[in-house]
Coordinates of C-alpha atoms in Angstrom, one line a residue:
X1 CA 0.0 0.0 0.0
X2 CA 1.3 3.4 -0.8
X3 CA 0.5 6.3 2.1
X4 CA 0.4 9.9 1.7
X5 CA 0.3 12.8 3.3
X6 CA -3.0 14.5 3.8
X7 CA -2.4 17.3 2.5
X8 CA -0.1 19.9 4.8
X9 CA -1.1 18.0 8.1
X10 CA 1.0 15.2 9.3
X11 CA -1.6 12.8 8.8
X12 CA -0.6 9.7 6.8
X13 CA -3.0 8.0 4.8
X14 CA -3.4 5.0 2.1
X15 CA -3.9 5.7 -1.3
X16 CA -7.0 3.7 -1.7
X17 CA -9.8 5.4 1.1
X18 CA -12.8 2.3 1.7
X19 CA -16.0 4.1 0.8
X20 CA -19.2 2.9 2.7
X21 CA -22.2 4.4 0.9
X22 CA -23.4 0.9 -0.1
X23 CA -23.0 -0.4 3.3
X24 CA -26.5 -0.7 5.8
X25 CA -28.3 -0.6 2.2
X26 CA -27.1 -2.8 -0.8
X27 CA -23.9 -4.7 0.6
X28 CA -25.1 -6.4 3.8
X29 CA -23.3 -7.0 7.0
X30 CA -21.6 -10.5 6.0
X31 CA -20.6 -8.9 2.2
X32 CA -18.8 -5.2 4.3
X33 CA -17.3 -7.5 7.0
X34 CA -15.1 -9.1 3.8
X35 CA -14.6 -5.8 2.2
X36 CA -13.3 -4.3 5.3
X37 CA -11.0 -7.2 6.2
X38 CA -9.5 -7.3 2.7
X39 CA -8.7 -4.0 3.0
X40 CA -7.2 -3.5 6.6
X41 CA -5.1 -6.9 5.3
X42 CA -3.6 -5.1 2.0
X43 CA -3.0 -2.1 4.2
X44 CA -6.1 0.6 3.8
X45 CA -6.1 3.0 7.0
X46 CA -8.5 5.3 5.6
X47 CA -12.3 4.5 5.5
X48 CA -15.3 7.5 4.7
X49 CA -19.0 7.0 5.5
X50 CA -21.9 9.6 6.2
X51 CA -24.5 10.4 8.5
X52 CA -26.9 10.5 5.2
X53 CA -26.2 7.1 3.9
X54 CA -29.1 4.7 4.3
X55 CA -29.5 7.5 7.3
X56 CA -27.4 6.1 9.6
X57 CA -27.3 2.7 8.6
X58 CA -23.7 3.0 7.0
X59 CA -22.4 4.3 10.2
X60 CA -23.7 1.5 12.4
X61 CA -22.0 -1.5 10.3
X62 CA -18.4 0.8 10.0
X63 CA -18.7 1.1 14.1
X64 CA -19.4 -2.1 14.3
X65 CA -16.9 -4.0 11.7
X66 CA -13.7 -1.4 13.1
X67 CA -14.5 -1.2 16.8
X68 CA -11.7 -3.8 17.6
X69 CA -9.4 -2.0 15.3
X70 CA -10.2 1.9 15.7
X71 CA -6.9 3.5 15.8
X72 CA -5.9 1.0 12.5
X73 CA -8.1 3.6 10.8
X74 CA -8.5 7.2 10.0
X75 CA -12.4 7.6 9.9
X76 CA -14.0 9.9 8.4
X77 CA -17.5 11.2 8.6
X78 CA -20.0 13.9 6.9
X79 CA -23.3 16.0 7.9
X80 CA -25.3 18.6 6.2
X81 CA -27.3 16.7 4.1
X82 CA -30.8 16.4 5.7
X83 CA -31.3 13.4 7.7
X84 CA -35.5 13.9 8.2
X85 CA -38.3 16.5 6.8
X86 CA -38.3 17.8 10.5
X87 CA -36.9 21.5 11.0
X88 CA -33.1 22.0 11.8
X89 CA -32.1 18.2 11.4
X90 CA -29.8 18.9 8.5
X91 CA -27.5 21.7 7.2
X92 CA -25.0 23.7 9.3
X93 CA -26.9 25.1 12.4
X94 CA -24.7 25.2 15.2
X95 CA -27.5 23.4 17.1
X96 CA -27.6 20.6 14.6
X97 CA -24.3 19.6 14.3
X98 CA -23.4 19.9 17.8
X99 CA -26.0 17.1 18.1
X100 CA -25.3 15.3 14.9
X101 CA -21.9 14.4 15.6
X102 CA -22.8 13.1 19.2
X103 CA -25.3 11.0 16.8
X104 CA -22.6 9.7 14.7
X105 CA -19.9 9.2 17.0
X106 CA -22.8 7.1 19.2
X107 CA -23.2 4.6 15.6
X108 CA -19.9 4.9 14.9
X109 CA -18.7 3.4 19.0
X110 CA -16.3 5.6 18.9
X111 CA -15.5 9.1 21.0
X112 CA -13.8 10.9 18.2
X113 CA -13.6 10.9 14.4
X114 CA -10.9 11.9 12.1
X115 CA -11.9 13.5 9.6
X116 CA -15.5 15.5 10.0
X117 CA -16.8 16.8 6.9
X118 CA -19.0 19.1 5.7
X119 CA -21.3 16.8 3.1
X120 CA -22.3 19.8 0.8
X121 CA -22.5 24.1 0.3
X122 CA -25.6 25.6 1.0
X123 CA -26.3 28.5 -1.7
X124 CA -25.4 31.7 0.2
X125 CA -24.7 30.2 3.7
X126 CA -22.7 32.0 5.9
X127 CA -19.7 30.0 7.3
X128 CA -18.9 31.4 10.1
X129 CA -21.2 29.7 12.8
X130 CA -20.9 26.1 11.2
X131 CA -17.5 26.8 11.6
X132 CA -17.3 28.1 15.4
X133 CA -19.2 24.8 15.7
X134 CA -16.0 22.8 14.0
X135 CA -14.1 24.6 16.4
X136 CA -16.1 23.4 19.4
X137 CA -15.7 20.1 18.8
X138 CA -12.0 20.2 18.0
X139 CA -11.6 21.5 21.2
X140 CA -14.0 18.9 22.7
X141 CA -11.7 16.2 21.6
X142 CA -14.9 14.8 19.1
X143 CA -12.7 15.7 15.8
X144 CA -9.5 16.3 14.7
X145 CA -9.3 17.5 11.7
X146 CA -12.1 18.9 9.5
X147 CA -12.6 19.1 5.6
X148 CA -15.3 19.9 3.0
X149 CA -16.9 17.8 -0.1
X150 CA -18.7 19.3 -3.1
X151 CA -17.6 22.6 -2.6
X152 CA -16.6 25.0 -5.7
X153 CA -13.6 26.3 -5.9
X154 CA -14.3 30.2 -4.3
X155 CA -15.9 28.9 -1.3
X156 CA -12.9 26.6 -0.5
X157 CA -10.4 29.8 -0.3
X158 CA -13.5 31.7 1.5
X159 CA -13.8 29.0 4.0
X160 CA -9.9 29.4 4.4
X161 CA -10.3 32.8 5.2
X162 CA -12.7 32.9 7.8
X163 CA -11.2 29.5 9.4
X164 CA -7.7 31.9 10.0
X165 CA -10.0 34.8 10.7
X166 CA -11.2 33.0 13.5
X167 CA -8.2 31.6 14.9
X168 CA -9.0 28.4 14.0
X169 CA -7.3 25.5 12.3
X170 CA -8.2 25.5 8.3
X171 CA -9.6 22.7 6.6
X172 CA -7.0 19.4 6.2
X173 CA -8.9 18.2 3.2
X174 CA -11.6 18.2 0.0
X175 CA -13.8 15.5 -1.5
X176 CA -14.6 16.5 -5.3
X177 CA -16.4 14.4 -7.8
X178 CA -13.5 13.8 -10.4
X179 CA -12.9 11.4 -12.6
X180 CA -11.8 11.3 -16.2
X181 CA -15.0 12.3 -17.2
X182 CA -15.8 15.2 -15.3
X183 CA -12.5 17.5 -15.3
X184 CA -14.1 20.5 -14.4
X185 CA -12.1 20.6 -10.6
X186 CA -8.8 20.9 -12.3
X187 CA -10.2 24.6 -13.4
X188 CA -10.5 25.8 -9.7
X189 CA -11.3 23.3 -6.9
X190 CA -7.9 21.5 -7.2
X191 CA -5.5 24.6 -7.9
X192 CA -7.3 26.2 -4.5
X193 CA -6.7 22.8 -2.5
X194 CA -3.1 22.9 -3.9
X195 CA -2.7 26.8 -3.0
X196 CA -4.1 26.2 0.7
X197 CA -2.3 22.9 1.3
X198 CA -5.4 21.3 1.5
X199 CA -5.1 16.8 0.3
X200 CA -7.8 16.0 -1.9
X201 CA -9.9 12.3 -1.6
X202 CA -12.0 12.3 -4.9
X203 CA -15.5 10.1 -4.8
X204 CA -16.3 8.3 -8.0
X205 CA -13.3 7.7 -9.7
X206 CA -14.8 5.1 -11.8
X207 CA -18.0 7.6 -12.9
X208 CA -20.5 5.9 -10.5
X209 CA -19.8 2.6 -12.7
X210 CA -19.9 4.4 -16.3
X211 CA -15.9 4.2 -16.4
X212 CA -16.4 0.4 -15.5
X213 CA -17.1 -0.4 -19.6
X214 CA -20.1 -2.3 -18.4
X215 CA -22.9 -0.1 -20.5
X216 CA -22.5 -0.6 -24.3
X217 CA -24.0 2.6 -26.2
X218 CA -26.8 2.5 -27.8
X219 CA -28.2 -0.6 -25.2
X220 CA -30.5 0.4 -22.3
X221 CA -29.1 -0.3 -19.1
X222 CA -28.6 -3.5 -17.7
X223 CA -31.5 -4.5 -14.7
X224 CA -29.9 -4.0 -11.4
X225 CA -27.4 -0.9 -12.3
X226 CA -27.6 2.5 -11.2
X227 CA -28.5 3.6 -14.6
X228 CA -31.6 1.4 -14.5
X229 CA -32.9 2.0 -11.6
X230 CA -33.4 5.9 -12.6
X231 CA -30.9 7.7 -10.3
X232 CA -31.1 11.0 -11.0
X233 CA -27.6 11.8 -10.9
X234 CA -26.1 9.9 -13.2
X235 CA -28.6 10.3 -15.8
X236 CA -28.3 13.9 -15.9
X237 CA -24.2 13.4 -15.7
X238 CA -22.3 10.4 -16.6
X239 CA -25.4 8.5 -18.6
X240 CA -24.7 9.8 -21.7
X241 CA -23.8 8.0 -25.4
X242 CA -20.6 10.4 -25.9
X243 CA -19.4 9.2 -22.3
X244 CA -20.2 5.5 -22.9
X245 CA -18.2 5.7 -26.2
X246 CA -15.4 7.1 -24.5
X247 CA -15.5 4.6 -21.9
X248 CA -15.6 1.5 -24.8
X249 CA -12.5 3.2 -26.2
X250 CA -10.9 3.2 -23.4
X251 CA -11.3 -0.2 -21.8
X252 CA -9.7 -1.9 -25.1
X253 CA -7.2 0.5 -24.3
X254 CA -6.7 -0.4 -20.5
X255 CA -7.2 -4.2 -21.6
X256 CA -4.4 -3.7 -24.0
X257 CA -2.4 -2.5 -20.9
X258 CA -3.5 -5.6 -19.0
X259 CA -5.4 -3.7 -16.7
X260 CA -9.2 -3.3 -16.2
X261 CA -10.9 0.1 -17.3
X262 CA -11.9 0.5 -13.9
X263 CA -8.2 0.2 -12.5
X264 CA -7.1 2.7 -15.5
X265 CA -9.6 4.8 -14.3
X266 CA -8.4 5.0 -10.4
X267 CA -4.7 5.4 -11.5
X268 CA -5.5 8.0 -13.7
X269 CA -6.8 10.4 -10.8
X270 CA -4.5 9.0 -8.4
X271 CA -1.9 10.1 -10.7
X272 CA -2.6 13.9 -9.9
X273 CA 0.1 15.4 -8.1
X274 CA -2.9 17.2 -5.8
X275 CA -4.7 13.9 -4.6
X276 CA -3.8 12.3 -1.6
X277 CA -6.1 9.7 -2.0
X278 CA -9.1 8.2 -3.9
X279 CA -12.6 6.8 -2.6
X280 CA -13.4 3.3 -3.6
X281 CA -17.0 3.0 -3.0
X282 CA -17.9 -1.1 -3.8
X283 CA -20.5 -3.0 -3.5
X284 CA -19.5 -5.9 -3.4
X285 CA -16.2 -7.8 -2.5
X286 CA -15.0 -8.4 -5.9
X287 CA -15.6 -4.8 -6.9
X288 CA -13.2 -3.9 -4.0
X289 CA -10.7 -6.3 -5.2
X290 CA -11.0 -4.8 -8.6
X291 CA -9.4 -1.3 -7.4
X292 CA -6.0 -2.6 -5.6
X293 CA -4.4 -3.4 -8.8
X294 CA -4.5 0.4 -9.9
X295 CA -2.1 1.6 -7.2
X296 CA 0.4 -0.7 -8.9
X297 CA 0.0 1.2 -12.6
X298 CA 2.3 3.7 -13.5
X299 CA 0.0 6.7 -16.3
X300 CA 2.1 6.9 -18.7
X301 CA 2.2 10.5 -21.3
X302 CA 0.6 8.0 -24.4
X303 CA -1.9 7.5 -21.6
X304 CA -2.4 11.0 -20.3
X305 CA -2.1 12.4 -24.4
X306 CA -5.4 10.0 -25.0
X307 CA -7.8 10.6 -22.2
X308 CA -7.2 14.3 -23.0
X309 CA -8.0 13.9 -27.0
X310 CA -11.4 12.7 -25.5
X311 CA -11.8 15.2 -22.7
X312 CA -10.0 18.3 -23.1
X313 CA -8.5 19.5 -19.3
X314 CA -10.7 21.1 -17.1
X315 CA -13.8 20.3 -19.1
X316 CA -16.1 17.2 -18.8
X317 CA -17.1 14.7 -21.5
X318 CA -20.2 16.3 -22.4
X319 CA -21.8 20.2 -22.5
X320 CA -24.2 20.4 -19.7
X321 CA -22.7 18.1 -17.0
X322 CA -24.0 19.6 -13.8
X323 CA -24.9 17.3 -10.5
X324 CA -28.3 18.1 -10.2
X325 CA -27.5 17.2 -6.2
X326 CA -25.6 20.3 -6.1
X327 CA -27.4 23.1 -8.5
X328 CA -26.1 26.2 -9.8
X329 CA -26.9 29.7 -7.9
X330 CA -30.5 30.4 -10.2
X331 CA -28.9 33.4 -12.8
X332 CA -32.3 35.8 -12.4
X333 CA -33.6 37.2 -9.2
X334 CA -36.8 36.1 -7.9

């Protein structure tokens, strides 16, 4: 296993982070308990869940499976995303997330987390009291370091300012969605993470299974994938015939390479000087197994000169590739 640094904190971690999303919802207990072994036993010390996924659940099983093990692992943890329809039980009121991490550090079994996370930016929110609520808890002993996902690039150097404004230690690191598909963080989020010293743990390396090869164009979606089951999000990003003809391109060319497209995929972002790690988020066993071999390819420039006759840096595969999870600021007032 390879470990870097975390950015400009001393924190050493692998180069393959276990995601969790699937776990408490569509990897059961038996399935995560073999993820999570084969990972601690090929060296992974870095494992990411959230409060939000299957509300809770996801938490549970990773306080369960590493409570024998906790200081093997830096964990790391999220809030903001709304956890119920009920007033002030999501977002970044002080009064919520002085309660929500007690909530997750009581599934997780643990008394502290690593990494706590801010899930998502609210349009217009002001930072200052979720972040006087950061620094509460740091100085509580709940956290120790704090970072931020899906936020754009001017809010991450905002956040740094009013983080030193207040005395306060900055954010340690940044969870983009990048992949080879979606470039658009190499325009600002990753030259800001760079800038502040801030390590950066991309989700969806493989383009939520798009960069997997395993949806031919011009075929509907197999029964049982994402794509099928109507997820929003991918059908208004990476479901799209330009992507999918990319992606058939470049598996014969991974395959050709002796590597899977999926592996190709993971080694390509881990191959940014800015990341410190990438989030593997399986389902299953096997689909775990099929990252490891990326951290053993080396990108070379024939690879790098190909991915970017398909997608140009710092733009994504396809016009109009915006996470509807995460909209746009409306452009006319009222």
């Amino acid at each position: 296993m390879q470990y870097r640094q975390l950015g400009k904190s001393n924190l050493q971690v692998s180069a393959l982070c276990l995601g969790t999303m699937m776990f408490g919802d569509q990897t059961g207990r038996e399935e995560a308990q073999s993820i999570v072994a084969d990972a601690r036993a090929n060296g992974v010390n870095y494992i990411d869940t959230a409060d939000v996924y299957s509300k809770g659940g996801s938490e549970r099983m990773v306080g369960e499976l590493i409570k024998d093990q906790r200081h093997d692992w830096v964990l790391a943890t999220k809030l903001g995303n709304k956890m119920s329809d009920r007033p002030n039980e999501g977002h970044f009121s002080r009064s919520w997330m002085l309660r929500e991490v007690d909530a997750s550090l009581q599934r997780l079994q643990t008394d502290h987390v690593d990494i706590l996370y801010m899930h998502r930016d609210n349009n217009g929110m002001d930072l200052e009291e979720p972040l006087r609520a950061f620094d509460a808890m740091l100085r509580a002993g709940k956290i120790r370091y704090w970072g931020v996902s899906n936020f754009r690039g001017w809010r991450i150097a905002e956040i740094v300012r009013v983080a030193g404004q207040l005395g306060m230690p900055g954010p340690v690191v940044c969870q983009p969605y990048y992949n080879l598909l979606n470039r658009m963080p190499e325009v600002e989020i990753l030259p800001a993470c760079e800038h502040f010293g801030i390590g950066v743990t991309p989700y969806s390396p493989i383009a939520r299974g798009v960069l997997t090869g395993k949806y031919p164009p011009g075929q509907p979606p197999a029964e049982g994938t994402r794509a099928a089951r109507g997820d929003k999000r991918i059908a208004e990003t990476e479901f799209r015939e330009e992507s999918l003809q990319i992606a058939q391109k470049l598996k014969a060319h991974a395959e050709a390479k002796g590597i899977t497209l999926a592996q190709f995929a993971t080694a390509w972002v881990l191959a940014n000087r800015a990341v410190s790690s990438v989030i593997a988020g399986p389902r299953t066993l096997k689909q775990w197994q099929d990252y490891l071999p990326a951290l053993e390819y080396a990108v070379t420039r024939e690879d790098e000169a190909l991915v970017d006759s398909f997608v140009a840096p710092g733009h994504p595969s396809t016009p109009g590739y915006t996470d509807p999870g995460y909209p746009l600021h409306p452009r006319v007032r009222g």
